[in-house]
């Protein structure tokens, strides 16, 4: 390990930005696996949105293997909104999520239980755990989101409002948008703009949660290649 890598590992160097390091940068990343998450929620046009609270309607997470630069597992569940069960035309248009998909979904507490079951399976399969977790996984993982909205606002507020227990694992994450802004110092133009900026096209449908999560993972892969260290931003 050279001095620069050591300094980075000890946290004394925040930004390492070098194309030369390319994929070898994965070995100096703090996490072996990243759980890239992107919620879709109920929404309305400008006038209505001020009066109403959003509820999660799609809960997708992709498990990204840092070393091999690939998605190795996916979780996706549609969720029934209980406060405003009928999706607005605006929301259907934006997300592409249809009324029957949420009607056939599960309530948020059930979705959280299903996610817990899924994550526990992945932890055993890939021998991983969150830092400080109770399991005996030797590999580490962390949540990644584009902005703080998903875990810092959307899930947090809905759980508080509905008195749903929210597992403590959802309290720490990497806001890849903040790291992007910090490292590339370019005006933010959204996820697809960030991808374009690094030479990638958005694949699939924007605002489909699963596609957003997959594309965020692709962005993360490119950022790692460019030397960005994926460290926790909310701890
Ligand atoms: P995104 O991950 O960018 O697809 O956005 C997540 C959620 O934020 C969406 O499911 C909507 O609830 C809300 N949202 C995103 N863009 C807009 C918009 N232009 N107007 C209103 N709500 C939006
Ligand atoms: Mg999003
Ligand atoms: Mg989205």
PDB file of C-alpha atoms and ligand atoms in Angstrom:
ATOM      1  CA  UNK A   1       0.000   0.000   0.000  1.00  0.00           C
ATOM      2  CA  UNK A   2       1.499   3.346  -0.988  1.00  0.00           C
ATOM      3  CA  UNK A   3       1.384   6.479   1.202  1.00  0.00           C
ATOM      4  CA  UNK A   4      -1.547   7.947  -0.687  1.00  0.00           C
ATOM      5  CA  UNK A   5      -3.609   4.773  -0.303  1.00  0.00           C
ATOM      6  CA  UNK A   6      -2.715   4.516   3.380  1.00  0.00           C
ATOM      7  CA  UNK A   7      -3.690   8.156   3.992  1.00  0.00           C
ATOM      8  CA  UNK A   8      -6.949   7.555   2.216  1.00  0.00           C
ATOM      9  CA  UNK A   9      -7.702   4.434   4.217  1.00  0.00           C
ATOM     10  CA  UNK A  10      -7.074   6.329   7.444  1.00  0.00           C
ATOM     11  CA  UNK A  11      -9.434   9.060   6.277  1.00  0.00           C
ATOM     12  CA  UNK A  12      -6.848  11.808   6.017  1.00  0.00           C
ATOM     13  CA  UNK A  13      -7.331  12.142   2.274  1.00  0.00           C
ATOM     14  CA  UNK A  14     -10.906  12.738   1.182  1.00  0.00           C
ATOM     15  CA  UNK A  15     -10.614  13.037  -2.559  1.00  0.00           C
ATOM     16  CA  UNK A  16      -8.678  10.728  -4.770  1.00  0.00           C
ATOM     17  CA  UNK A  17      -9.458  11.454  -8.372  1.00  0.00           C
ATOM     18  CA  UNK A  18      -7.405   9.706 -10.943  1.00  0.00           C
ATOM     19  CA  UNK A  19      -8.349   7.883 -14.117  1.00  0.00           C
ATOM     20  CA  UNK A  20      -5.016   6.102 -14.005  1.00  0.00           C
ATOM     21  CA  UNK A  21      -6.065   4.026 -11.016  1.00  0.00           C
ATOM     22  CA  UNK A  22      -9.080   2.729 -13.007  1.00  0.00           C
ATOM     23  CA  UNK A  23     -10.643  -0.477 -11.618  1.00  0.00           C
ATOM     24  CA  UNK A  24      -7.848  -1.105  -9.114  1.00  0.00           C
ATOM     25  CA  UNK A  25      -9.594   1.569  -7.056  1.00  0.00           C
ATOM     26  CA  UNK A  26     -12.159  -1.012  -5.975  1.00  0.00           C
ATOM     27  CA  UNK A  27      -9.568  -2.490  -3.586  1.00  0.00           C
ATOM     28  CA  UNK A  28      -9.360   0.770  -1.621  1.00  0.00           C
ATOM     29  CA  UNK A  29     -13.124   1.210  -1.313  1.00  0.00           C
ATOM     30  CA  UNK A  30     -14.526   1.097   2.250  1.00  0.00           C
ATOM     31  CA  UNK A  31     -17.390  -1.241   1.256  1.00  0.00           C
ATOM     32  CA  UNK A  32     -17.381  -4.550  -0.627  1.00  0.00           C
ATOM     33  CA  UNK A  33     -21.076  -4.394  -1.518  1.00  0.00           C
ATOM     34  CA  UNK A  34     -23.456  -1.473  -2.043  1.00  0.00           C
ATOM     35  CA  UNK A  35     -27.239  -1.625  -1.655  1.00  0.00           C
ATOM     36  CA  UNK A  36     -28.435   0.913  -4.195  1.00  0.00           C
ATOM     37  CA  UNK A  37     -31.965   2.051  -3.422  1.00  0.00           C
ATOM     38  CA  UNK A  38     -34.421   4.356  -5.205  1.00  0.00           C
ATOM     39  CA  UNK A  39     -37.983   4.793  -3.951  1.00  0.00           C
ATOM     40  CA  UNK A  40     -40.897   6.020  -6.014  1.00  0.00           C
ATOM     41  CA  UNK A  41     -43.675   7.729  -4.100  1.00  0.00           C
ATOM     42  CA  UNK A  42     -47.139   9.198  -4.612  1.00  0.00           C
ATOM     43  CA  UNK A  43     -46.964  12.680  -6.123  1.00  0.00           C
ATOM     44  CA  UNK A  44     -49.217  15.334  -7.575  1.00  0.00           C
ATOM     45  CA  UNK A  45     -48.906  18.404  -9.731  1.00  0.00           C
ATOM     46  CA  UNK A  46     -47.546  21.544  -8.060  1.00  0.00           C
ATOM     47  CA  UNK A  47     -50.800  22.756  -6.520  1.00  0.00           C
ATOM     48  CA  UNK A  48     -51.789  19.476  -4.857  1.00  0.00           C
ATOM     49  CA  UNK A  49     -48.294  18.453  -3.755  1.00  0.00           C
ATOM     50  CA  UNK A  50     -48.181  21.186  -1.081  1.00  0.00           C
ATOM     51  CA  UNK A  51     -51.229  19.747   0.717  1.00  0.00           C
ATOM     52  CA  UNK A  52     -50.355  16.044   0.561  1.00  0.00           C
ATOM     53  CA  UNK A  53     -47.669  13.763   1.989  1.00  0.00           C
ATOM     54  CA  UNK A  54     -45.890  11.251  -0.224  1.00  0.00           C
ATOM     55  CA  UNK A  55     -46.069   7.518   0.389  1.00  0.00           C
ATOM     56  CA  UNK A  56     -43.692   4.908  -1.027  1.00  0.00           C
ATOM     57  CA  UNK A  57     -45.218   2.974  -3.935  1.00  0.00           C
ATOM     58  CA  UNK A  58     -42.115   1.195  -5.283  1.00  0.00           C
ATOM     59  CA  UNK A  59     -39.319  -0.179  -3.072  1.00  0.00           C
ATOM     60  CA  UNK A  60     -36.403  -1.381  -5.226  1.00  0.00           C
ATOM     61  CA  UNK A  61     -32.866  -2.188  -4.099  1.00  0.00           C
ATOM     62  CA  UNK A  62     -30.010  -3.600  -6.162  1.00  0.00           C
ATOM     63  CA  UNK A  63     -26.990  -5.281  -4.619  1.00  0.00           C
ATOM     64  CA  UNK A  64     -23.825  -4.071  -6.319  1.00  0.00           C
ATOM     65  CA  UNK A  65     -20.529  -5.960  -6.055  1.00  0.00           C
ATOM     66  CA  UNK A  66     -17.800  -3.277  -5.939  1.00  0.00           C
ATOM     67  CA  UNK A  67     -14.859  -5.513  -6.848  1.00  0.00           C
ATOM     68  CA  UNK A  68     -16.515  -7.119  -9.855  1.00  0.00           C
ATOM     69  CA  UNK A  69     -18.467  -3.999 -10.890  1.00  0.00           C
ATOM     70  CA  UNK A  70     -21.765  -5.849 -11.264  1.00  0.00           C
ATOM     71  CA  UNK A  71     -25.258  -6.108  -9.842  1.00  0.00           C
ATOM     72  CA  UNK A  72     -25.562  -9.521  -8.194  1.00  0.00           C
ATOM     73  CA  UNK A  73     -29.110  -9.428  -6.790  1.00  0.00           C
ATOM     74  CA  UNK A  74     -32.265  -7.319  -6.946  1.00  0.00           C
ATOM     75  CA  UNK A  75     -35.249  -6.701  -4.682  1.00  0.00           C
ATOM     76  CA  UNK A  76     -38.402  -4.986  -5.906  1.00  0.00           C
ATOM     77  CA  UNK A  77     -41.802  -4.606  -4.283  1.00  0.00           C
ATOM     78  CA  UNK A  78     -44.762  -2.388  -5.111  1.00  0.00           C
ATOM     79  CA  UNK A  79     -46.374  -0.850  -2.039  1.00  0.00           C
ATOM     80  CA  UNK A  80     -50.021   0.075  -1.385  1.00  0.00           C
ATOM     81  CA  UNK A  81     -50.392   3.756  -0.472  1.00  0.00           C
ATOM     82  CA  UNK A  82     -52.938   3.925   2.361  1.00  0.00           C
ATOM     83  CA  UNK A  83     -53.368   7.685   2.840  1.00  0.00           C
ATOM     84  CA  UNK A  84     -54.022   8.390  -0.850  1.00  0.00           C
ATOM     85  CA  UNK A  85     -54.759   4.987  -2.421  1.00  0.00           C
ATOM     86  CA  UNK A  86     -55.617   6.402  -5.840  1.00  0.00           C
ATOM     87  CA  UNK A  87     -52.571   7.381  -7.892  1.00  0.00           C
ATOM     88  CA  UNK A  88     -52.775  10.760  -9.608  1.00  0.00           C
ATOM     89  CA  UNK A  89     -52.515  10.864 -13.395  1.00  0.00           C
ATOM     90  CA  UNK A  90     -49.390  12.950 -12.845  1.00  0.00           C
ATOM     91  CA  UNK A  91     -47.814  10.160 -10.746  1.00  0.00           C
ATOM     92  CA  UNK A  92     -48.737   7.426 -13.253  1.00  0.00           C
ATOM     93  CA  UNK A  93     -47.285   9.532 -16.045  1.00  0.00           C
ATOM     94  CA  UNK A  94     -44.070  10.308 -14.150  1.00  0.00           C
ATOM     95  CA  UNK A  95     -43.284   6.866 -12.719  1.00  0.00           C
ATOM     96  CA  UNK A  96     -45.041   4.587 -15.204  1.00  0.00           C
ATOM     97  CA  UNK A  97     -46.476   2.742 -12.181  1.00  0.00           C
ATOM     98  CA  UNK A  98     -50.071   1.637 -12.801  1.00  0.00           C
ATOM     99  CA  UNK A  99     -52.937   1.634 -10.292  1.00  0.00           C
ATOM    100  CA  UNK A 100     -53.251  -2.186 -10.419  1.00  0.00           C
ATOM    101  CA  UNK A 101     -49.544  -2.601  -9.574  1.00  0.00           C
ATOM    102  CA  UNK A 102     -49.949  -0.748  -6.277  1.00  0.00           C
ATOM    103  CA  UNK A 103     -53.365  -2.319  -5.613  1.00  0.00           C
ATOM    104  CA  UNK A 104     -51.642  -5.726  -5.899  1.00  0.00           C
ATOM    105  CA  UNK A 105     -48.709  -4.539  -3.784  1.00  0.00           C
ATOM    106  CA  UNK A 106     -48.236  -4.937  -0.014  1.00  0.00           C
ATOM    107  CA  UNK A 107     -48.492  -2.435   2.865  1.00  0.00           C
ATOM    108  CA  UNK A 108     -45.199  -0.751   3.816  1.00  0.00           C
ATOM    109  CA  UNK A 109     -44.647  -2.817   7.041  1.00  0.00           C
ATOM    110  CA  UNK A 110     -44.965  -6.043   5.003  1.00  0.00           C
ATOM    111  CA  UNK A 111     -42.586  -4.688   2.394  1.00  0.00           C
ATOM    112  CA  UNK A 112     -40.044  -3.852   5.110  1.00  0.00           C
ATOM    113  CA  UNK A 113     -40.347  -7.422   6.489  1.00  0.00           C
ATOM    114  CA  UNK A 114     -39.878  -8.880   3.004  1.00  0.00           C
ATOM    115  CA  UNK A 115     -36.854  -6.673   2.492  1.00  0.00           C
ATOM    116  CA  UNK A 116     -35.409  -7.833   5.845  1.00  0.00           C
ATOM    117  CA  UNK A 117     -35.825 -11.453   4.743  1.00  0.00           C
ATOM    118  CA  UNK A 118     -34.130 -10.679   1.405  1.00  0.00           C
ATOM    119  CA  UNK A 119     -31.219  -8.772   2.951  1.00  0.00           C
ATOM    120  CA  UNK A 120     -30.638 -11.538   5.498  1.00  0.00           C
ATOM    121  CA  UNK A 121     -30.412 -14.064   2.646  1.00  0.00           C
ATOM    122  CA  UNK A 122     -27.940 -11.854   0.770  1.00  0.00           C
ATOM    123  CA  UNK A 123     -25.847 -11.373   3.896  1.00  0.00           C
ATOM    124  CA  UNK A 124     -25.475 -15.147   4.281  1.00  0.00           C
ATOM    125  CA  UNK A 125     -24.884 -15.663   0.562  1.00  0.00           C
ATOM    126  CA  UNK A 126     -22.193 -12.997   0.231  1.00  0.00           C
ATOM    127  CA  UNK A 127     -20.812 -13.227   3.760  1.00  0.00           C
ATOM    128  CA  UNK A 128     -21.467  -9.526   4.352  1.00  0.00           C
ATOM    129  CA  UNK A 129     -22.835  -7.243   7.044  1.00  0.00           C
ATOM    130  CA  UNK A 130     -23.298  -3.558   7.831  1.00  0.00           C
ATOM    131  CA  UNK A 131     -20.339  -2.151   9.805  1.00  0.00           C
ATOM    132  CA  UNK A 132     -20.930  -2.916  13.488  1.00  0.00           C
ATOM    133  CA  UNK A 133     -23.656  -5.430  12.596  1.00  0.00           C
ATOM    134  CA  UNK A 134     -24.300  -8.533  14.698  1.00  0.00           C
ATOM    135  CA  UNK A 135     -23.649 -11.049  11.927  1.00  0.00           C
ATOM    136  CA  UNK A 136     -20.277 -12.646  11.322  1.00  0.00           C
ATOM    137  CA  UNK A 137     -19.887 -11.493   7.724  1.00  0.00           C
ATOM    138  CA  UNK A 138     -16.371 -10.497   6.789  1.00  0.00           C
ATOM    139  CA  UNK A 139     -17.463  -8.320   3.846  1.00  0.00           C
ATOM    140  CA  UNK A 140     -19.102  -4.950   4.435  1.00  0.00           C
ATOM    141  CA  UNK A 141     -22.074  -3.244   2.815  1.00  0.00           C
ATOM    142  CA  UNK A 142     -23.842   0.132   2.883  1.00  0.00           C
ATOM    143  CA  UNK A 143     -26.889   1.780   1.346  1.00  0.00           C
ATOM    144  CA  UNK A 144     -26.414   4.145  -1.591  1.00  0.00           C
ATOM    145  CA  UNK A 145     -29.014   6.646  -2.806  1.00  0.00           C
ATOM    146  CA  UNK A 146     -29.111   9.542  -5.253  1.00  0.00           C
ATOM    147  CA  UNK A 147     -29.679  12.404  -2.753  1.00  0.00           C
ATOM    148  CA  UNK A 148     -30.775  12.203   0.894  1.00  0.00           C
ATOM    149  CA  UNK A 149     -34.455  12.180  -0.012  1.00  0.00           C
ATOM    150  CA  UNK A 150     -35.122   8.406  -0.065  1.00  0.00           C
ATOM    151  CA  UNK A 151     -33.923   7.518   3.439  1.00  0.00           C
ATOM    152  CA  UNK A 152     -33.637  10.960   5.033  1.00  0.00           C
ATOM    153  CA  UNK A 153     -37.084  12.237   4.071  1.00  0.00           C
ATOM    154  CA  UNK A 154     -39.394   9.768   2.350  1.00  0.00           C
ATOM    155  CA  UNK A 155     -39.021   6.565   4.431  1.00  0.00           C
ATOM    156  CA  UNK A 156     -38.304   8.430   7.653  1.00  0.00           C
ATOM    157  CA  UNK A 157     -41.373  10.674   7.447  1.00  0.00           C
ATOM    158  CA  UNK A 158     -43.745   7.907   6.393  1.00  0.00           C
ATOM    159  CA  UNK A 159     -42.577   5.600   9.201  1.00  0.00           C
ATOM    160  CA  UNK A 160     -42.936   8.430  11.737  1.00  0.00           C
ATOM    161  CA  UNK A 161     -46.413   9.340  10.506  1.00  0.00           C
ATOM    162  CA  UNK A 162     -47.664   5.738  10.438  1.00  0.00           C
ATOM    163  CA  UNK A 163     -45.775   4.646  13.582  1.00  0.00           C
ATOM    164  CA  UNK A 164     -43.965   1.940  11.620  1.00  0.00           C
ATOM    165  CA  UNK A 165     -40.756   0.567  13.129  1.00  0.00           C
ATOM    166  CA  UNK A 166     -37.874   1.541  10.865  1.00  0.00           C
ATOM    167  CA  UNK A 167     -34.769  -0.645  11.294  1.00  0.00           C
ATOM    168  CA  UNK A 168     -31.621   1.223  12.312  1.00  0.00           C
ATOM    169  CA  UNK A 169     -29.795   0.029   9.189  1.00  0.00           C
ATOM    170  CA  UNK A 170     -31.767   2.685   7.282  1.00  0.00           C
ATOM    171  CA  UNK A 171     -30.097   5.476   9.284  1.00  0.00           C
ATOM    172  CA  UNK A 172     -26.738   5.363   7.489  1.00  0.00           C
ATOM    173  CA  UNK A 173     -26.140   5.780   3.784  1.00  0.00           C
ATOM    174  CA  UNK A 174     -23.960   7.129   1.016  1.00  0.00           C
ATOM    175  CA  UNK A 175     -25.525  10.029  -0.873  1.00  0.00           C
ATOM    176  CA  UNK A 176     -23.902   9.527  -4.247  1.00  0.00           C
ATOM    177  CA  UNK A 177     -25.307  12.868  -5.457  1.00  0.00           C
ATOM    178  CA  UNK A 178     -23.369  14.699  -2.722  1.00  0.00           C
ATOM    179  CA  UNK A 179     -20.162  12.795  -3.581  1.00  0.00           C
ATOM    180  CA  UNK A 180     -20.688  13.503  -7.277  1.00  0.00           C
ATOM    181  CA  UNK A 181     -21.065  17.208  -6.548  1.00  0.00           C
ATOM    182  CA  UNK A 182     -18.019  17.227  -4.294  1.00  0.00           C
ATOM    183  CA  UNK A 183     -15.706  15.370  -6.635  1.00  0.00           C
ATOM    184  CA  UNK A 184     -16.683  16.560 -10.089  1.00  0.00           C
ATOM    185  CA  UNK A 185     -17.654  20.108  -9.108  1.00  0.00           C
ATOM    186  CA  UNK A 186     -20.155  20.429 -11.952  1.00  0.00           C
ATOM    187  CA  UNK A 187     -23.698  21.810 -11.878  1.00  0.00           C
ATOM    188  CA  UNK A 188     -26.144  19.071 -10.963  1.00  0.00           C
ATOM    189  CA  UNK A 189     -28.520  18.019 -13.705  1.00  0.00           C
ATOM    190  CA  UNK A 190     -30.128  14.942 -12.153  1.00  0.00           C
ATOM    191  CA  UNK A 191     -29.156  11.288 -12.365  1.00  0.00           C
ATOM    192  CA  UNK A 192     -29.348  11.035 -16.161  1.00  0.00           C
ATOM    193  CA  UNK A 193     -27.297  14.242 -16.502  1.00  0.00           C
ATOM    194  CA  UNK A 194     -24.642  12.885 -14.139  1.00  0.00           C
ATOM    195  CA  UNK A 195     -24.469   9.659 -16.172  1.00  0.00           C
ATOM    196  CA  UNK A 196     -24.147  11.606 -19.423  1.00  0.00           C
ATOM    197  CA  UNK A 197     -21.424  13.733 -17.901  1.00  0.00           C
ATOM    198  CA  UNK A 198     -19.396  10.580 -17.282  1.00  0.00           C
ATOM    199  CA  UNK A 199     -20.097   9.202 -20.735  1.00  0.00           C
ATOM    200  CA  UNK A 200     -23.024   6.893 -19.931  1.00  0.00           C
ATOM    201  CA  UNK A 201     -26.611   6.903 -21.221  1.00  0.00           C
ATOM    202  CA  UNK A 202     -29.504   6.247 -18.841  1.00  0.00           C
ATOM    203  CA  UNK A 203     -30.796   2.731 -19.618  1.00  0.00           C
ATOM    204  CA  UNK A 204     -34.522   2.037 -19.263  1.00  0.00           C
ATOM    205  CA  UNK A 205     -37.199   4.399 -17.982  1.00  0.00           C
ATOM    206  CA  UNK A 206     -36.370   7.349 -15.754  1.00  0.00           C
ATOM    207  CA  UNK A 207     -38.468   7.425 -12.540  1.00  0.00           C
ATOM    208  CA  UNK A 208     -39.016   3.677 -12.647  1.00  0.00           C
ATOM    209  CA  UNK A 209     -37.452   2.917  -9.259  1.00  0.00           C
ATOM    210  CA  UNK A 210     -35.732  -0.305 -10.331  1.00  0.00           C
ATOM    211  CA  UNK A 211     -34.270   1.326 -13.442  1.00  0.00           C
ATOM    212  CA  UNK A 212     -33.182   4.373 -11.414  1.00  0.00           C
ATOM    213  CA  UNK A 213     -31.457   2.048  -8.908  1.00  0.00           C
ATOM    214  CA  UNK A 214     -29.708   0.058 -11.666  1.00  0.00           C
ATOM    215  CA  UNK A 215     -28.521   3.262 -13.322  1.00  0.00           C
ATOM    216  CA  UNK A 216     -27.349   4.680  -9.990  1.00  0.00           C
ATOM    217  CA  UNK A 217     -25.270   1.490  -9.625  1.00  0.00           C
ATOM    218  CA  UNK A 218     -23.813   2.083 -13.104  1.00  0.00           C
ATOM    219  CA  UNK A 219     -22.958   5.650 -12.086  1.00  0.00           C
ATOM    220  CA  UNK A 220     -21.324   4.351  -8.911  1.00  0.00           C
ATOM    221  CA  UNK A 221     -19.234   1.930 -10.991  1.00  0.00           C
ATOM    222  CA  UNK A 222     -18.033   4.779 -13.182  1.00  0.00           C
ATOM    223  CA  UNK A 223     -17.312   6.998 -10.164  1.00  0.00           C
ATOM    224  CA  UNK A 224     -15.219   4.237  -8.585  1.00  0.00           C
ATOM    225  CA  UNK A 225     -13.322   3.887 -11.855  1.00  0.00           C
ATOM    226  CA  UNK A 226     -12.683   7.655 -11.686  1.00  0.00           C
ATOM    227  CA  UNK A 227     -11.228   7.267  -8.209  1.00  0.00           C
ATOM    228  CA  UNK A 228     -14.138   8.440  -6.030  1.00  0.00           C
ATOM    229  CA  UNK A 229     -14.223   6.821  -2.601  1.00  0.00           C
ATOM    230  CA  UNK A 230     -17.739   5.680  -1.737  1.00  0.00           C
ATOM    231  CA  UNK A 231     -17.862   6.576   1.954  1.00  0.00           C
ATOM    232  CA  UNK A 232     -20.841   7.160   4.224  1.00  0.00           C
ATOM    233  CA  UNK A 233     -22.231  10.688   3.989  1.00  0.00           C
ATOM    234  CA  UNK A 234     -25.000  10.160   6.563  1.00  0.00           C
ATOM    235  CA  UNK A 235     -23.696   8.338   9.603  1.00  0.00           C
TER     236      UNK A 235
HETATM  237  P1  LIG B   1     -37.063   9.863  -8.680  1.00  0.00           P
HETATM  238  O1  LIG B   1     -36.258   8.898  -7.900  1.00  0.00           O
HETATM  239  O2  LIG B   1     -36.304  10.965  -9.293  1.00  0.00           O
HETATM  240  O3  LIG B   1     -37.841   9.073  -9.687  1.00  0.00           O
HETATM  241  O4  LIG B   1     -38.093  10.557  -7.712  1.00  0.00           O
HETATM  242  C1  LIG B   1     -38.648   9.914  -6.607  1.00  0.00           C
HETATM  243  C2  LIG B   1     -40.013  10.474  -6.323  1.00  0.00           C
HETATM  244  O5  LIG B   1     -39.952  11.882  -6.185  1.00  0.00           O
HETATM  245  C3  LIG B   1     -41.053  10.216  -7.396  1.00  0.00           C
HETATM  246  O6  LIG B   1     -41.658   8.936  -7.288  1.00  0.00           O
HETATM  247  C4  LIG B   1     -42.041  11.333  -7.096  1.00  0.00           C
HETATM  248  O7  LIG B   1     -42.839  11.013  -5.983  1.00  0.00           O
HETATM  249  C5  LIG B   1     -41.123  12.486  -6.711  1.00  0.00           C
HETATM  250  N1  LIG B   1     -40.797  13.283  -7.884  1.00  0.00           N
HETATM  251  C6  LIG B   1     -39.742  13.141  -8.717  1.00  0.00           C
HETATM  252  N2  LIG B   1     -39.764  14.052  -9.698  1.00  0.00           N
HETATM  253  C7  LIG B   1     -40.874  14.794  -9.499  1.00  0.00           C
HETATM  254  C8  LIG B   1     -41.475  15.904 -10.176  1.00  0.00           C
HETATM  255  N3  LIG B   1     -40.920  16.444 -11.255  1.00  0.00           N
HETATM  256  N4  LIG B   1     -42.628  16.420  -9.669  1.00  0.00           N
HETATM  257  C9  LIG B   1     -43.192  15.893  -8.576  1.00  0.00           C
HETATM  258  N5  LIG B   1     -42.676  14.859  -7.883  1.00  0.00           N
HETATM  259  C10 LIG B   1     -41.545  14.304  -8.340  1.00  0.00           C
HETATM  260 MG1  LIG B   2     -34.664   8.804  -6.797  1.00  0.00          MG
HETATM  261 MG1  LIG B   3     -36.650   7.069  -8.985  1.00  0.00          MG
END
